[in-house]
């Protein structure tokens, strides 16, 4: 069994779901376009619908056309489509898995070794799939195949541990790829370079120079057709426990001894372990949640969360969450990390904003400049991928006036096309590189951090603040700030 050989097949559980249509299939198609898919590789779409292969292909073509628009190319599509087969199956039905075994048994061109099982399904279904793979022997021989698990991994710390135990009963750790696609985003990876390849930055990256850190992931979209999953999850489980916490670890981690998968993950875990636990009585001061009401986004009237199809009446599920964490270690003690994420905000904007401290002396106080604004380092993740530093310079002319200029440290030039996060990560799965995947102790420590908030909110299901869709949330979220001069930064 050679782990270096490419997979023969990737089975997509949940092939007709939202994630597959919006992210996975387009990413795979792009890899096809770039000739990055191994020749031997086939895909098996596993879904419930009573379909023949042609029906599936029609569905997939439409999904790709919707997503790619003018970039859709029929010749590439034909090549891509030729790799597919379709297995009609129920996740809970063992017979379906027997059909899968049969399909996987069909000969493939080229030399290949393992199968990748991609669980693009609701977290509540993970257990059924893992158990059924075992029943039909698809986890054998032990150590060979790969399983990709989407987030959230579990719904709280206990269920995450149970899921992990179950997975380890059937798979070795190096077969498990816990995906957090934010780690595949270019700016996130570039943050590592920004911090650890520049002697200019790292000496300033600590409590002596940094006032606070803000991590924002704002989306203009609502929950679409995902109420079934989202209404039980909410923004804390859907985004903050995983994506935002991962961003926090990359901002705060110590330089690892090497860029090896485990060296990197060890440092991330140290950060998570150092996050000060939030006691129950302090939840209110550390976390804020809200839900979108109807409003206007990008000039269009949109429904409130309660009116979305499939949402429970009077649901108190949060679509916006803001939280404050302290990392009690040598580097960060006393520096607040403010995290926030929300749906139906005015626009898509994901950014890490680091505010530096004021200079020790306001030398220009006697001049027309008065108080100088602090410096910021701004790392925009999307829609732009950019990095800039805000610094002061003198305005040309007679007076002693300063102005803020933005030093652009973006690595992107206009004509360079970056890879989509899922493309990069799927390629890693195919090649067996786990560097950008999550180890279980990261998941566990990250649940430990958010668990007190989850448990507290679960007891308070009667009331939730609402914000009009298309706004930046509510003034109440400002109660998290430690000082009066701190405020959310909504612009680059
Ligand atoms: C997913 C969440 O993990 O990330 C979605 O489940 C969210 O709710 C999405 O919309 C955001 O990812 P991206 O890459 O589109 O910013």
XYZ file of C-alpha atoms and ligand atoms in Angstrom:
508
model
C 0.000 0.000 0.000
C 1.680 3.164 -1.178
C 0.343 6.374 0.379
C 2.126 8.378 -2.299
C -0.045 6.972 -5.044
C -3.022 9.096 -5.927
C -6.541 8.158 -4.934
C -8.533 6.098 -7.425
C -11.827 7.636 -6.432
C -13.418 10.309 -4.381
C -16.870 9.521 -3.045
C -18.909 12.650 -2.391
C -21.553 12.049 0.252
C -24.095 14.839 -0.055
C -23.339 15.397 -3.737
C -26.574 17.293 -4.383
C -26.176 19.488 -1.305
C -25.334 23.137 -1.017
C -21.669 22.693 -0.192
C -21.044 20.400 -3.141
C -22.763 22.712 -5.627
C -21.266 25.934 -4.371
C -17.772 24.945 -3.356
C -16.662 21.377 -4.029
C -17.730 20.781 -7.600
C -16.490 24.178 -8.844
C -13.173 23.604 -7.076
C -12.788 20.153 -8.646
C -13.738 21.551 -12.024
C -11.017 24.200 -11.665
C -8.484 21.520 -10.822
C -9.565 19.718 -13.966
C -9.135 22.916 -15.969
C -5.610 23.286 -14.595
C -4.837 19.633 -15.328
C -4.177 19.003 -11.648
C -6.420 15.961 -11.258
C -4.590 12.647 -11.545
C -5.586 10.719 -14.621
C -6.627 7.742 -12.541
C -9.065 9.696 -10.438
C -12.798 9.109 -10.643
C -15.615 10.708 -8.690
C -18.673 8.995 -7.295
C -21.630 11.194 -6.493
C -23.620 9.587 -3.690
C -27.073 11.073 -3.163
C -30.674 10.176 -2.407
C -32.366 11.065 -5.659
C -33.628 8.305 -7.947
C -31.339 9.297 -10.766
C -29.468 7.769 -13.624
C -25.964 9.055 -14.326
C -27.288 11.439 -16.982
C -29.640 13.119 -14.521
C -26.768 13.674 -12.162
C -24.615 15.103 -14.926
C -27.354 17.479 -15.940
C -27.685 18.631 -12.335
C -23.953 19.090 -11.992
C -23.655 20.985 -15.258
C -26.322 23.420 -14.165
C -24.701 23.896 -10.765
C -21.364 24.635 -12.424
C -22.884 26.969 -14.974
C -24.665 28.881 -12.217
C -21.528 29.243 -10.226
C -19.022 29.879 -13.009
C -21.118 31.942 -15.396
C -19.056 32.897 -18.432
C -16.041 31.014 -17.168
C -17.845 27.713 -17.771
C -16.141 25.852 -20.599
C -17.882 22.930 -22.193
C -14.730 21.095 -23.278
C -13.359 21.127 -19.736
C -16.750 20.117 -18.418
C -16.891 17.083 -20.740
C -13.507 15.921 -19.493
C -14.573 16.439 -15.905
C -17.976 14.779 -16.348
C -16.342 11.667 -17.826
C -14.823 10.968 -14.393
C -18.199 10.653 -12.672
C -20.489 7.849 -11.718
C -23.629 8.108 -9.614
C -24.753 5.910 -6.737
C -28.266 6.384 -5.498
C -28.100 5.928 -1.779
C -29.441 6.735 1.659
C -26.850 7.611 4.259
C -28.511 5.338 6.821
C -29.103 2.359 4.547
C -26.444 -0.366 4.442
C -27.642 -1.668 1.063
C -26.674 1.660 -0.496
C -23.129 1.164 0.716
C -23.039 -2.262 -0.873
C -23.835 -0.605 -4.183
C -20.995 1.772 -3.472
C -18.626 -1.157 -2.906
C -19.670 -2.542 -6.288
C -19.055 0.773 -7.996
C -15.668 1.158 -6.361
C -14.757 -2.321 -7.523
C -14.961 -1.339 -11.185
C -11.558 -1.053 -12.835
C -9.985 2.407 -13.227
C -7.313 3.531 -15.649
C -3.770 4.027 -14.338
C -2.208 3.019 -11.049
C -3.842 4.317 -7.915
C -4.291 3.254 -4.337
C -6.889 4.688 -2.025
C -10.399 6.085 -1.917
C -11.295 9.477 -0.469
C -14.646 9.656 1.323
C -15.798 13.264 1.428
C -18.478 13.897 4.053
C -20.168 16.978 2.596
C -23.194 16.351 4.787
C -24.810 17.622 7.953
C -22.747 16.885 11.068
C -25.641 14.852 12.468
C -25.123 12.317 9.657
C -21.376 11.739 10.146
C -21.868 8.853 12.559
C -24.165 6.921 10.228
C -21.705 7.164 7.351
C -18.681 6.125 9.388
C -20.553 3.152 10.868
C -21.871 2.016 7.500
C -18.482 2.281 5.835
C -17.306 -0.105 8.512
C -20.219 -2.515 8.065
C -19.427 -2.985 4.368
C -15.681 -3.057 4.985
C -14.868 0.179 3.205
C -12.554 1.223 6.030
C -10.294 -1.730 5.201
C -7.442 -2.286 4.871
C -6.830 -0.095 7.880
C -4.628 2.884 7.112
C -5.375 3.109 3.423
C -8.345 5.306 2.591
C -8.923 8.941 3.516
C -11.936 10.615 5.079
C -12.615 14.314 4.769
C -14.878 15.697 7.477
C -16.464 19.089 7.184
C -16.931 21.415 10.116
C -18.413 21.784 12.630
C -16.752 18.700 14.045
C -19.413 17.813 16.625
C -21.886 20.246 18.081
C -20.192 20.762 21.419
C -17.184 19.409 23.254
C -18.812 16.095 24.285
C -20.204 15.231 20.870
C -16.888 16.185 19.239
C -15.080 13.719 21.521
C -17.587 10.992 20.741
C -17.286 11.566 17.023
C -13.542 11.471 17.277
C -13.594 8.197 19.192
C -15.867 6.694 16.609
C -13.616 7.788 13.775
C -10.537 6.428 15.495
C -12.248 3.073 15.919
C -12.245 2.723 12.137
C -9.535 5.024 10.812
C -6.030 6.059 11.832
C -5.441 9.724 12.560
C -3.404 10.168 9.373
C -6.421 9.066 7.334
C -8.639 11.788 8.786
C -8.740 15.208 7.132
C -10.752 17.652 9.259
C -11.271 20.486 6.889
C -11.561 24.185 7.686
C -11.497 25.839 4.331
C -10.443 29.202 5.777
C -6.978 27.719 6.207
C -6.835 27.279 2.452
C -7.443 30.945 1.778
C -4.462 32.774 0.336
C -4.363 35.666 2.803
C -4.488 33.289 5.728
C -1.485 31.411 4.433
C 0.170 34.671 3.547
C -0.250 35.790 7.137
C 2.284 33.132 8.087
C 4.705 34.557 5.561
C 3.950 38.122 6.625
C 4.728 37.274 10.224
C 7.569 34.828 9.929
C 9.456 35.959 6.847
C 9.708 39.633 7.816
C 11.993 40.718 10.625
C 10.190 44.032 10.433
C 6.894 42.679 11.719
C 7.563 40.017 14.304
C 9.297 42.241 16.916
C 6.155 44.399 17.041
C 3.707 41.520 17.146
C 3.007 41.427 20.877
C 1.377 43.120 23.857
C 4.011 45.863 24.007
C 2.944 47.314 20.682
C -0.491 45.956 19.890
C -3.592 47.472 21.444
C -6.098 44.923 20.189
C -6.925 42.601 17.324
C -10.212 42.423 15.415
C -11.226 39.494 13.277
C -14.324 40.054 11.183
C -16.026 37.694 8.777
C -19.062 39.522 7.438
C -21.273 38.047 4.756
C -24.037 39.684 2.803
C -25.766 36.374 2.095
C -28.474 34.927 4.326
C -28.877 31.248 5.129
C -30.351 30.369 1.728
C -31.814 26.867 1.750
C -29.708 25.656 4.688
C -32.199 26.197 7.536
C -32.254 22.497 8.269
C -28.607 22.664 9.312
C -28.198 26.304 10.266
C -31.130 26.650 12.630
C -29.563 24.032 14.898
C -26.040 25.345 14.482
C -26.072 29.165 14.557
C -23.173 31.481 13.858
C -21.150 30.417 16.880
C -20.931 26.790 15.727
C -21.022 27.496 12.015
C -18.288 30.130 11.884
C -16.731 31.241 15.140
C -15.764 27.930 16.732
C -13.854 26.927 13.613
C -13.072 29.564 10.972
C -12.596 32.550 13.264
C -10.772 30.579 15.939
C -8.414 29.245 13.290
C -7.727 32.786 12.117
C -7.057 33.772 15.705
C -4.516 30.982 16.119
C -2.644 31.997 12.989
C -2.496 35.622 14.164
C -1.371 34.697 17.668
C 0.810 31.594 17.364
C 4.531 31.478 18.094
C 6.902 30.747 15.208
C 6.923 26.957 14.770
C 10.242 25.083 14.599
C 9.386 24.101 11.026
C 6.487 24.249 8.617
C 5.712 20.574 9.131
C 2.069 19.746 9.749
C 2.467 18.839 13.402
C 4.911 21.598 14.274
C 2.387 24.151 13.048
C -0.514 22.499 14.765
C 1.363 22.247 18.072
C 1.750 26.025 18.077
C -1.897 26.582 17.222
C -2.975 24.326 20.063
C -0.778 26.254 22.505
C -2.684 29.418 21.613
C -6.052 27.746 22.106
C -4.936 26.321 25.434
C -3.889 29.772 26.591
C -7.256 31.393 25.935
C -8.706 32.490 29.224
C -11.873 30.500 29.989
C -14.930 32.711 30.250
C -16.770 32.190 33.534
C -20.557 32.029 33.390
C -21.016 35.351 35.133
C -18.849 37.089 32.500
C -20.538 35.709 29.365
C -22.542 38.886 28.904
C -19.391 41.002 28.867
C -17.609 38.648 26.474
C -20.195 37.570 23.955
C -23.084 39.056 22.063
C -25.512 37.412 19.663
C -28.243 38.683 17.374
C -30.403 37.598 14.468
C -31.164 39.400 11.229
C -34.594 40.896 10.697
C -35.822 41.950 7.275
C -33.969 44.763 5.608
C -32.151 45.885 2.495
C -28.918 44.295 1.294
C -27.193 45.505 -1.866
C -30.287 47.512 -2.748
C -32.619 44.513 -2.469
C -35.312 43.920 0.113
C -34.595 40.623 1.921
C -36.488 38.477 4.408
C -35.714 38.276 8.081
C -34.225 35.066 9.469
C -37.546 34.051 11.048
C -39.201 34.194 7.630
C -36.602 32.004 5.893
C -37.934 28.652 4.758
C -37.454 25.874 7.289
C -36.585 28.067 10.287
C -38.456 27.081 13.465
C -41.058 29.641 14.567
C -39.569 31.917 17.245
C -36.134 30.456 16.681
C -33.483 32.122 18.852
C -30.618 30.979 16.620
C -27.968 33.640 16.217
C -26.877 34.823 12.781
C -24.449 37.334 14.264
C -21.973 36.742 17.021
C -19.295 38.910 18.542
C -16.935 37.689 21.230
C -13.888 38.857 23.135
C -11.046 36.576 24.149
C -7.810 37.045 26.049
C -4.793 34.899 25.449
C -3.001 34.493 28.734
C 0.540 33.976 27.577
C 3.772 35.951 27.571
C 3.146 37.529 24.196
C -0.539 38.463 24.408
C -1.498 38.908 28.043
C -4.004 41.757 28.310
C -4.568 42.238 24.564
C -8.230 41.735 23.653
C -9.060 39.752 20.538
C -12.462 40.782 19.229
C -14.092 38.314 16.882
C -17.320 38.868 15.000
C -19.187 37.258 12.194
C -22.622 37.726 10.752
C -24.907 37.024 7.862
C -26.870 39.690 5.991
C -24.363 42.400 6.764
C -24.039 45.267 4.279
C -21.418 43.446 2.236
C -18.966 40.586 2.240
C -15.867 41.595 4.173
C -13.411 39.330 5.956
C -10.521 41.049 7.580
C -7.962 40.795 10.332
C -7.349 44.272 11.688
C -4.535 44.797 14.156
C -4.465 48.109 15.968
C -1.160 49.252 17.382
C -0.743 51.311 20.501
C -0.471 55.084 20.484
C 3.068 56.407 20.422
C 4.306 56.971 23.983
C 4.314 60.727 23.544
C 1.863 62.852 21.562
C 4.618 65.101 20.168
C 2.352 66.854 17.744
C -0.210 67.884 20.347
C 0.653 71.581 20.073
C 0.265 71.536 16.326
C -2.844 71.354 14.201
C -2.410 67.587 14.087
C -3.642 67.092 17.669
C -4.043 63.426 18.551
C -2.500 61.018 16.121
C -4.547 57.993 15.201
C -2.841 54.700 15.954
C -1.284 52.533 13.247
C -3.184 49.566 11.863
C -2.133 46.439 10.008
C -5.013 45.315 7.822
C -5.161 41.896 6.256
C -8.129 41.557 4.012
C -9.166 37.977 3.296
C -12.092 38.623 0.994
C -13.388 39.914 -1.320
C -10.001 41.637 -1.819
C -6.887 39.760 -0.845
C -4.624 42.445 0.439
C -2.332 43.538 3.222
C -1.718 47.076 4.215
C -0.201 49.086 6.992
C -1.638 52.431 7.962
C 1.080 54.849 8.935
C 1.424 58.602 9.287
C 3.336 60.980 7.145
C 3.576 64.720 6.946
C 1.310 66.478 4.534
C 3.316 68.457 2.024
C 3.232 72.187 2.718
C 4.051 74.702 5.380
C 1.999 73.491 8.337
C 2.853 70.522 10.526
C -0.063 68.431 9.396
C -0.019 64.696 9.142
C -2.087 62.315 7.132
C -2.649 58.583 7.164
C -1.208 56.725 4.243
C -1.701 53.095 3.466
C 1.419 51.139 2.684
C 0.306 48.377 0.450
C 2.037 45.095 1.138
C -0.194 43.006 -1.081
C 1.467 40.133 -2.781
C -1.077 40.056 -5.528
C -0.506 41.772 -8.808
C -3.532 42.472 -10.957
C -3.108 39.589 -13.382
C -2.255 36.879 -10.866
C -5.142 34.534 -10.230
C -5.261 33.031 -6.792
C -6.481 29.539 -6.026
C -9.792 29.032 -4.329
C -9.455 27.654 -0.794
C -11.223 24.409 -1.643
C -9.044 23.864 -4.701
C -5.915 24.100 -2.626
C -7.265 21.843 0.097
C -8.687 19.216 -2.244
C -5.320 18.990 -3.874
C -3.779 18.475 -0.438
C -6.226 15.636 0.247
C -5.346 14.040 -3.064
C -1.660 14.392 -2.294
C -2.058 13.349 1.349
C -0.711 16.602 2.859
C -2.389 17.346 6.205
C -0.615 20.604 7.081
C -3.698 22.750 6.558
C -6.116 20.337 8.189
C -7.176 20.379 11.792
C -5.910 18.004 14.441
C -8.404 16.839 17.012
C -6.801 18.660 19.933
C -7.361 21.924 18.052
C -11.026 21.073 17.681
C -11.295 20.076 21.301
C -9.606 23.162 22.727
C -11.585 25.382 20.487
C -14.851 23.823 21.694
C -13.623 24.272 25.229
C -13.319 28.013 24.579
C -16.794 28.477 23.131
C -18.625 25.856 25.184
C -19.501 28.139 28.134
C -21.077 30.612 25.697
C -23.021 27.859 23.935
C -24.326 26.395 27.158
C -25.329 29.794 28.493
C -27.197 30.755 25.346
C -28.942 27.407 25.227
C -30.611 28.254 28.508
C -31.734 31.609 27.164
C -33.880 30.596 24.237
C -36.698 33.117 24.803
C -35.035 36.272 23.550
C -32.549 37.345 20.955
C -31.693 40.826 19.704
C -32.417 41.501 16.043
C -30.570 43.723 13.583
C -31.927 44.917 10.265
C -30.476 42.954 7.348
C -27.931 45.158 5.623
C -26.597 46.733 8.833
C -23.358 46.108 10.716
C -25.202 44.656 13.666
C -26.168 46.455 16.832
C -24.697 49.049 19.084
C -24.997 46.532 21.946
C -22.069 44.588 20.452
C -19.862 47.530 21.472
C -20.195 46.540 25.109
C -17.382 44.078 24.465
C -14.793 46.809 24.023
C -12.356 47.391 26.849
C -11.856 51.086 26.220
C -13.909 53.898 24.756
C -11.573 54.531 21.855
C -11.984 50.999 20.513
C -14.589 50.452 17.845
C -15.350 48.000 15.069
C -13.492 48.666 11.903
C -15.785 48.140 8.918
C -13.585 49.524 6.166
C -10.209 48.673 4.820
C -19.033 27.859 5.698
C -20.246 28.209 6.501
O -18.177 27.045 6.420
O -18.355 29.042 5.330
C -21.157 29.147 5.727
O -20.952 27.033 6.817
C -20.389 30.348 5.236
O -22.257 29.551 6.526
C -19.121 29.928 4.527
O -21.221 31.078 4.355
C -18.232 31.113 4.202
O -17.155 30.690 3.429
P -16.589 31.580 2.259
O -15.384 30.877 1.776
O -17.672 31.638 1.217
O -16.327 32.909 2.851
